[in-house]
Amino acid sequence: EAENSPAEAVEKKNENVTPSASGEAAAKYPDMKLAQAIHRSTLMAAGKLDPDEDVSSNVLKEVTEMGNPSLYQHLTPLLQWTQLSTDEIQAMETKNAETLKELEQKVEDAKENAGDMEVLDARFEIGKFAAKSLTKDEALDAYQKVLDLPKLSTGKQMDALMEQSRIASFYGDMVKNAEYVKKISKLAEASGDWDRRNRLKVYNALCKLLSRDVKHAASLLIDCIATFSCTEMCSYTDFILYTMLSNILYLPRTEMKKKLIDGPEILSVKDDITEVFGLVNALYECDYKGYLHAMVEMEKVLLSDRFLQPHCGYIMRELHVLGYKQFLDSYKSVTLESMARSFGVGVEFLDGQLSRFIAAGRLSAKIDKFGGVVETNRPDLKNAQYRDMIQQGDLLLNRIQKLARVVDV
């Protein structure tokens, strides 16, 4: 299935994407495409996405071929599979135990008859097997044994930690994933390996997306747009989707045109991300009716993605605020009827949304309900800059006074 997926086809055609040597060397499992398929299948089973028999049957086929009894048993009630018999489960477990024993014997043989590199390779083999066929904890422990080896280079430490990060991400363990990314970041500071540092930005960005630090994720993602090689974490198409969706919320209008709409890397896959490309383009062209229609289509995309689905409501709200703010910035006052017509919605619906955002301090405006008018109330820029300068000056003086007291002591 993976070979025939649209994302794979795009990656093969795209000349801007050349996976690095160490990126290609990353273990096949955990498979992030499978993680996305499991996510979609779970939502389908819960009735939150339209059913797709191909996705569900391919998940069942791949999980069975992996020979991972733990994952199979976890997914069976969620995806409403027919439970394997106790004998079949035990047969899987027995086979995995025998394979693990053989791999451990290779480690012992390497220790006695070969060198450190052979021991390292044998340990990595166990890690790859554990990530495919054993439990999450067993897989993490297998890579921890790699990290416990003596004289391990910084690069190999980063590789093992990246594998642990992928395992934690696959199983949705945000806390452990963040811990591993933090450890990799510390090693990267002392390492001159550009490739691993570049791939780390994607690991970090996806971690930030999951924790809803969208602004930080946006800056990391757009930095990698011309040098993306982290195909073990997500497809290039998904990467561009995350980049466009996060950056539309923060990029200035002029940069949006240059970096998102006209970016050659983005144009190369725009036919595969029509929803988000249409969203960004409609906002830039001030086509507000088209913008809201594109948002309706985007909601389905958000729900079907494991990194975006937990924040679907938040992202949709921020996109609404963004559209309303850009529209109101062009007016000192505008009638509710005219604004509703521009967005293609009813006056009552618009009034309710604007009221909520104004009350929350998200829009600088007020509504004259009697006159049916929205009046913008933009703060004076010079006064705001003056207040900021005074505030920063006070903070600086306080720090100087504290430092002076320390010096006096």
Coordinates of C-alpha atoms in Angstrom, one line a residue:
E1 CA 0.0 0.0 0.0
A2 CA 2.7 2.4 1.0
E3 CA 4.3 2.2 -2.5
N4 CA 1.1 3.2 -4.2
S5 CA 0.1 6.0 -1.8
P6 CA -0.3 9.6 -3.3
A7 CA 2.2 10.9 -0.7
E8 CA 4.9 8.5 -1.9
A9 CA 4.2 9.3 -5.5
V10 CA 4.6 13.0 -4.8
E11 CA 7.9 12.4 -2.9
K12 CA 9.4 10.4 -5.8
K13 CA 8.5 13.1 -8.3
N14 CA 9.6 16.1 -6.2
E15 CA 13.2 17.0 -7.0
N16 CA 13.4 19.2 -3.9
V17 CA 13.2 16.1 -1.6
T18 CA 16.3 14.0 -1.4
P19 CA 16.4 12.0 1.8
S20 CA 19.7 12.2 3.5
A21 CA 21.9 9.1 4.1
S22 CA 21.0 8.9 7.8
G23 CA 17.4 9.7 7.0
E24 CA 17.2 6.7 4.7
A25 CA 19.0 4.6 7.3
A26 CA 16.2 5.2 9.8
A27 CA 14.3 2.0 10.7
K28 CA 11.1 1.2 8.8
Y29 CA 9.2 0.7 12.0
P30 CA 7.5 2.4 13.6
D31 CA 5.8 3.3 10.4
M32 CA 4.3 6.8 10.6
K33 CA 2.1 6.2 7.5
L34 CA 0.6 3.2 9.5
A35 CA 0.1 5.5 12.5
Q36 CA -1.9 8.0 10.3
A37 CA -4.0 5.1 8.9
I38 CA -4.7 3.8 12.4
H39 CA -5.8 7.2 13.4
R40 CA -8.2 7.5 10.5
S41 CA -9.5 4.0 11.0
T42 CA -10.2 4.7 14.7
L43 CA -12.2 7.8 13.7
M44 CA -14.1 5.9 11.0
A45 CA -15.0 3.2 13.5
A46 CA -16.3 5.9 15.9
G47 CA -18.4 7.5 13.1
K48 CA -16.4 10.7 13.0
L49 CA -15.0 10.2 9.5
D50 CA -16.6 8.7 6.4
P51 CA -15.8 5.0 6.2
D52 CA -13.1 3.8 3.8
E53 CA -12.8 0.0 3.6
D54 CA -9.4 0.1 1.9
V55 CA -7.8 2.1 4.7
S56 CA -9.3 -0.2 7.4
S57 CA -8.4 -3.5 5.6
N58 CA -4.9 -2.3 4.9
V59 CA -4.3 -1.5 8.6
L60 CA -5.5 -5.0 9.6
K61 CA -3.2 -6.5 6.9
E62 CA -0.1 -4.6 7.9
V63 CA -0.5 -5.0 11.7
T64 CA -1.0 -8.8 11.1
E65 CA 2.1 -9.0 8.9
M66 CA 4.1 -7.1 11.5
G67 CA 3.5 -10.0 14.0
N68 CA 2.9 -7.6 16.8
P69 CA 0.4 -9.2 19.2
S70 CA 0.4 -6.3 21.6
L71 CA -0.6 -3.8 18.9
Y72 CA -3.1 -6.2 17.5
Q73 CA -4.8 -6.7 20.8
H74 CA -4.9 -3.0 21.5
L75 CA -6.5 -2.2 18.2
T76 CA -9.0 -5.0 18.0
P77 CA -11.7 -3.4 20.2
L78 CA -11.1 0.1 18.8
L79 CA -11.3 -1.0 15.1
Q80 CA -13.9 -3.8 15.8
W81 CA -11.7 -6.6 14.3
T82 CA -12.4 -10.3 14.8
Q83 CA -10.2 -11.3 17.8
L84 CA -7.5 -13.8 17.0
S85 CA -7.6 -17.0 19.0
T86 CA -5.5 -17.5 22.1
D87 CA -3.4 -20.0 20.2
E88 CA -2.7 -17.6 17.4
I89 CA -1.7 -14.9 19.8
Q90 CA 0.6 -17.3 21.7
A91 CA 2.1 -18.5 18.4
M92 CA 3.0 -14.9 17.6
E93 CA 4.6 -14.3 21.0
T94 CA 6.5 -17.6 20.8
K95 CA 7.9 -16.7 17.4
N96 CA 8.9 -13.2 18.6
A97 CA 10.6 -14.7 21.7
E98 CA 12.7 -17.0 19.5
T99 CA 13.7 -14.2 17.1
L100 CA 14.7 -12.0 20.1
K101 CA 16.8 -14.8 21.5
E102 CA 18.6 -15.3 18.2
L103 CA 19.3 -11.5 17.9
E104 CA 20.6 -11.4 21.5
Q105 CA 22.9 -14.3 20.6
K106 CA 24.3 -12.2 17.7
V107 CA 25.2 -9.5 20.2
E108 CA 27.0 -12.0 22.4
D109 CA 28.9 -13.4 19.3
A110 CA 29.9 -9.9 18.3
K111 CA 31.2 -9.1 21.7
E112 CA 33.4 -12.3 21.7
N113 CA 34.5 -12.4 18.1
A114 CA 34.1 -8.9 16.6
G115 CA 34.5 -5.3 17.5
D116 CA 32.4 -2.4 18.9
M117 CA 30.8 -1.5 15.5
E118 CA 29.5 -5.1 15.1
V119 CA 28.0 -5.0 18.6
L120 CA 26.4 -1.6 17.9
D121 CA 24.9 -3.0 14.6
A122 CA 23.5 -6.0 16.4
R123 CA 22.0 -3.8 19.1
F124 CA 20.3 -1.6 16.5
E125 CA 18.9 -4.8 14.8
I126 CA 17.2 -5.7 18.1
G127 CA 15.8 -2.2 18.4
K128 CA 14.4 -2.4 14.8
F129 CA 12.8 -5.8 15.6
A130 CA 11.4 -4.6 18.9
A131 CA 9.8 -1.5 17.2
K132 CA 8.1 -3.8 14.7
S133 CA 6.9 -6.7 16.7
L134 CA 7.2 -6.0 20.5
T135 CA 5.5 -3.6 22.9
K136 CA 6.3 0.1 23.2
D137 CA 8.2 -0.4 26.5
E138 CA 10.3 -3.3 25.0
A139 CA 11.1 -1.2 21.9
L140 CA 12.2 1.8 24.0
D141 CA 14.3 -0.5 26.2
A142 CA 16.0 -2.0 23.2
Y143 CA 17.2 1.4 22.0
Q144 CA 18.1 2.3 25.6
K145 CA 20.6 -0.6 25.5
V146 CA 22.1 0.9 22.4
L147 CA 22.6 4.2 24.3
D148 CA 24.1 2.3 27.2
L149 CA 27.0 1.0 25.0
P150 CA 30.4 2.4 25.8
K151 CA 32.2 4.8 23.4
L152 CA 29.0 5.6 21.5
S153 CA 29.5 8.6 19.1
T154 CA 27.2 11.6 19.4
G155 CA 25.7 10.8 16.0
K156 CA 24.7 7.3 17.0
Q157 CA 23.3 8.6 20.3
M158 CA 21.1 11.0 18.3
D159 CA 20.1 8.1 16.0
A160 CA 19.0 5.9 18.9
L161 CA 17.1 8.8 20.6
M162 CA 15.4 9.7 17.3
E163 CA 14.2 6.1 17.1
Q164 CA 12.9 6.3 20.7
S165 CA 11.2 9.6 19.8
R166 CA 9.5 7.9 16.8
I167 CA 8.3 5.0 19.0
A168 CA 6.8 7.4 21.5
S169 CA 5.2 9.5 18.8
F170 CA 3.7 6.3 17.1
Y171 CA 2.0 5.3 20.4
G172 CA 0.9 8.9 21.2
D173 CA 3.1 9.3 24.2
M174 CA 3.6 13.1 24.1
V175 CA 5.5 13.4 27.4
K176 CA 8.2 10.8 26.5
N177 CA 8.4 12.2 23.0
A178 CA 9.1 15.7 24.3
E179 CA 11.8 14.3 26.6
Y180 CA 13.6 12.5 23.8
V181 CA 13.5 15.6 21.5
K182 CA 14.9 17.6 24.4
K183 CA 17.8 15.1 24.8
I184 CA 18.5 15.1 21.0
S185 CA 18.5 18.9 21.0
K186 CA 21.2 19.0 23.7
L187 CA 23.4 16.6 21.7
A188 CA 22.8 18.6 18.5
E189 CA 24.2 21.8 20.2
A190 CA 27.5 20.1 20.4
S191 CA 27.3 18.2 17.1
G192 CA 28.3 19.6 13.7
D193 CA 26.1 17.1 11.9
W194 CA 23.9 19.4 9.7
D195 CA 21.7 16.5 8.4
R196 CA 20.7 15.3 11.9
R197 CA 20.1 18.9 13.1
N198 CA 18.0 19.6 10.1
R199 CA 15.9 16.5 10.7
L200 CA 15.6 17.4 14.3
K201 CA 13.8 20.6 13.4
V202 CA 11.0 18.4 12.0
Y203 CA 10.9 16.2 15.1
N204 CA 10.8 19.3 17.3
A205 CA 8.1 21.0 15.1
L206 CA 5.8 18.0 15.3
C207 CA 6.3 17.9 19.0
K208 CA 5.4 21.6 19.3
L209 CA 2.3 21.0 17.1
L210 CA 1.1 18.3 19.5
S211 CA 1.6 20.6 22.5
R212 CA -0.2 23.5 20.6
D213 CA 2.9 25.7 20.4
V214 CA 1.9 26.5 16.8
K215 CA 4.0 29.6 16.5
H216 CA 7.2 27.9 17.4
A217 CA 6.3 24.9 15.1
A218 CA 5.6 27.3 12.2
S219 CA 9.1 28.9 12.4
L220 CA 10.8 25.5 12.6
L221 CA 8.8 24.1 9.7
I222 CA 9.3 26.9 7.3
D223 CA 13.1 26.8 8.0
C224 CA 13.1 23.2 6.6
I225 CA 11.0 23.8 3.5
A226 CA 13.9 23.7 1.0
T227 CA 16.0 21.0 2.8
F228 CA 13.3 18.6 4.0
S229 CA 14.7 15.0 4.4
C230 CA 12.8 13.7 7.5
T231 CA 10.7 11.2 5.6
E232 CA 10.8 8.8 8.5
M233 CA 8.5 11.2 10.5
C234 CA 6.0 12.3 7.8
S235 CA 5.5 12.5 4.1
Y236 CA 6.6 15.6 2.2
T237 CA 2.9 16.3 1.4
D238 CA 2.0 16.2 5.1
F239 CA 5.0 18.4 5.9
I240 CA 3.9 21.1 3.4
L241 CA 0.4 20.9 4.9
Y242 CA 1.7 21.5 8.4
T243 CA 4.0 24.3 7.2
M244 CA 1.2 26.2 5.3
L245 CA -1.5 25.7 8.0
S246 CA 0.8 26.8 10.9
N247 CA 2.3 29.8 9.0
I248 CA -0.9 31.2 7.7
L249 CA -1.6 32.2 11.3
Y250 CA 1.6 34.2 11.7
L251 CA 3.2 35.2 8.4
P252 CA 2.7 38.8 7.3
R253 CA 0.7 39.2 4.1
T254 CA 3.8 40.0 2.0
E255 CA 5.8 37.0 3.2
M256 CA 2.7 34.8 2.8
K257 CA 2.8 35.5 -1.0
K258 CA 6.5 34.9 -1.3
K259 CA 7.0 31.9 1.0
L260 CA 3.7 30.0 0.8
I261 CA 1.7 30.9 -2.4
D262 CA 4.7 31.3 -4.8
G263 CA 7.2 29.0 -3.1
P264 CA 8.5 26.5 -5.7
E265 CA 8.5 23.6 -3.2
I266 CA 4.9 24.3 -2.3
L267 CA 3.8 24.7 -6.0
S268 CA 5.3 21.3 -6.7
V269 CA 2.7 19.6 -4.5
K270 CA -0.2 22.1 -4.6
D271 CA -2.4 19.6 -6.5
D272 CA -2.2 17.2 -3.5
I273 CA -3.0 19.9 -0.9
T274 CA -5.8 21.7 -2.6
E275 CA -7.7 22.4 0.6
V276 CA -4.9 24.3 2.4
F277 CA -3.6 25.9 -0.8
G278 CA -7.1 27.2 -1.5
L279 CA -7.4 28.5 2.1
V280 CA -4.2 30.5 1.9
N281 CA -4.9 31.8 -1.6
A282 CA -8.4 32.9 -0.7
L283 CA -7.2 34.8 2.4
Y284 CA -4.4 36.5 0.3
E285 CA -6.9 37.5 -2.5
C286 CA -9.4 38.7 0.2
D287 CA -12.0 36.3 -1.1
Y288 CA -13.7 35.9 2.2
K289 CA -16.6 33.8 1.0
G290 CA -14.1 31.4 -0.6
Y291 CA -12.0 31.5 2.6
L292 CA -14.9 30.2 4.7
H293 CA -15.8 27.5 2.2
A294 CA -12.1 26.4 2.2
M295 CA -12.3 26.3 6.0
V296 CA -15.2 23.8 5.8
E297 CA -13.0 21.6 3.6
M298 CA -10.0 22.0 5.9
E299 CA -11.9 20.7 8.9
K300 CA -12.1 17.3 7.3
V301 CA -8.3 17.4 6.7
L302 CA -7.7 18.4 10.3
L303 CA -9.8 15.6 11.6
S304 CA -8.0 12.9 9.5
D305 CA -4.5 13.9 10.6
R306 CA -3.1 12.6 14.0
F307 CA -1.0 15.7 14.7
L308 CA -3.8 18.2 13.8
Q309 CA -7.0 16.5 15.0
P310 CA -6.5 17.2 18.8
H311 CA -6.4 20.9 17.9
C312 CA -9.1 21.0 15.3
G313 CA -11.4 23.4 17.3
Y314 CA -8.5 25.7 18.2
I315 CA -7.2 26.0 14.6
M316 CA -10.7 26.6 13.2
R317 CA -11.2 29.3 15.8
E318 CA -7.9 31.0 15.0
L319 CA -8.7 30.9 11.2
H320 CA -12.0 32.6 11.9
V321 CA -10.3 35.3 13.9
L322 CA -7.7 35.7 11.2
G323 CA -10.2 36.2 8.4
Y324 CA -12.4 38.6 10.4
K325 CA -9.4 40.6 11.6
Q326 CA -8.0 41.1 8.0
F327 CA -11.4 42.2 6.8
L328 CA -12.0 44.7 9.6
D329 CA -8.5 46.1 9.3
S330 CA -9.6 47.7 6.0
Y331 CA -12.5 49.6 7.6
K332 CA -13.2 52.2 10.3
S333 CA -16.8 51.0 10.3
V334 CA -18.8 48.5 8.2
T335 CA -22.4 47.3 8.4
L336 CA -23.1 43.8 9.7
E337 CA -25.1 43.1 6.5
S338 CA -22.2 44.1 4.2
M339 CA -19.7 42.0 6.2
A340 CA -22.0 39.0 6.3
R341 CA -22.5 39.3 2.5
S342 CA -18.7 39.3 2.0
F343 CA -18.3 36.1 4.1
G344 CA -21.4 34.4 2.7
V345 CA -23.0 33.9 6.1
G346 CA -26.1 35.1 7.9
V347 CA -26.1 38.4 9.9
E348 CA -27.1 36.6 13.1
F349 CA -24.4 34.0 12.7
L350 CA -21.8 36.7 12.1
D351 CA -23.1 38.8 15.0
G352 CA -22.7 35.9 17.4
Q353 CA -19.2 35.1 16.2
L354 CA -17.9 38.7 16.3
S355 CA -19.5 39.2 19.8
R356 CA -17.7 36.2 21.2
F357 CA -14.3 37.2 19.7
I358 CA -14.7 40.9 20.7
A359 CA -15.6 39.8 24.3
A360 CA -12.5 37.6 24.4
G361 CA -10.3 40.5 23.3
R362 CA -9.4 38.8 20.0
L363 CA -10.9 41.6 17.8
S364 CA -10.4 45.3 18.4
A365 CA -14.0 46.4 17.5
K366 CA -17.4 47.0 18.9
I367 CA -20.9 46.3 17.5
D368 CA -23.6 49.0 17.3
K369 CA -26.5 46.6 17.5
F370 CA -29.1 49.3 17.0
G371 CA -27.4 50.7 13.9
G372 CA -26.3 47.3 12.6
V373 CA -22.7 48.5 12.4
V374 CA -19.3 47.1 13.4
E375 CA -16.8 49.9 14.4
T376 CA -13.2 49.1 14.5
N377 CA -11.3 50.2 17.6
R378 CA -7.6 49.8 16.7
P379 CA -5.2 50.8 19.4
D380 CA -2.9 53.8 18.7
L381 CA 0.4 52.3 17.5
K382 CA 2.6 55.2 18.9
N383 CA 1.0 55.0 22.3
A384 CA 1.4 51.2 22.4
Q385 CA 5.1 51.5 21.5
Y386 CA 5.5 54.2 24.2
R387 CA 3.9 52.0 26.8
D388 CA 6.1 49.1 25.8
M389 CA 9.3 51.2 26.0
I390 CA 8.4 52.4 29.5
Q391 CA 7.6 48.9 30.6
Q392 CA 10.9 47.5 29.2
G393 CA 12.8 50.4 30.8
D394 CA 11.3 49.6 34.2
L395 CA 12.4 46.0 33.8
L396 CA 15.9 47.0 32.8
L397 CA 16.2 49.4 35.8
N398 CA 15.0 46.7 38.2
R399 CA 17.6 44.2 36.8
I400 CA 20.4 46.9 37.2
Q401 CA 19.4 47.6 40.8
K402 CA 19.4 43.8 41.6
L403 CA 22.8 43.4 40.0
A404 CA 24.2 46.5 41.9
R405 CA 23.0 45.0 45.2
V406 CA 24.8 41.7 44.4
V407 CA 28.0 43.6 43.5
D408 CA 27.9 45.6 46.7
V409 CA 27.6 42.4 48.8

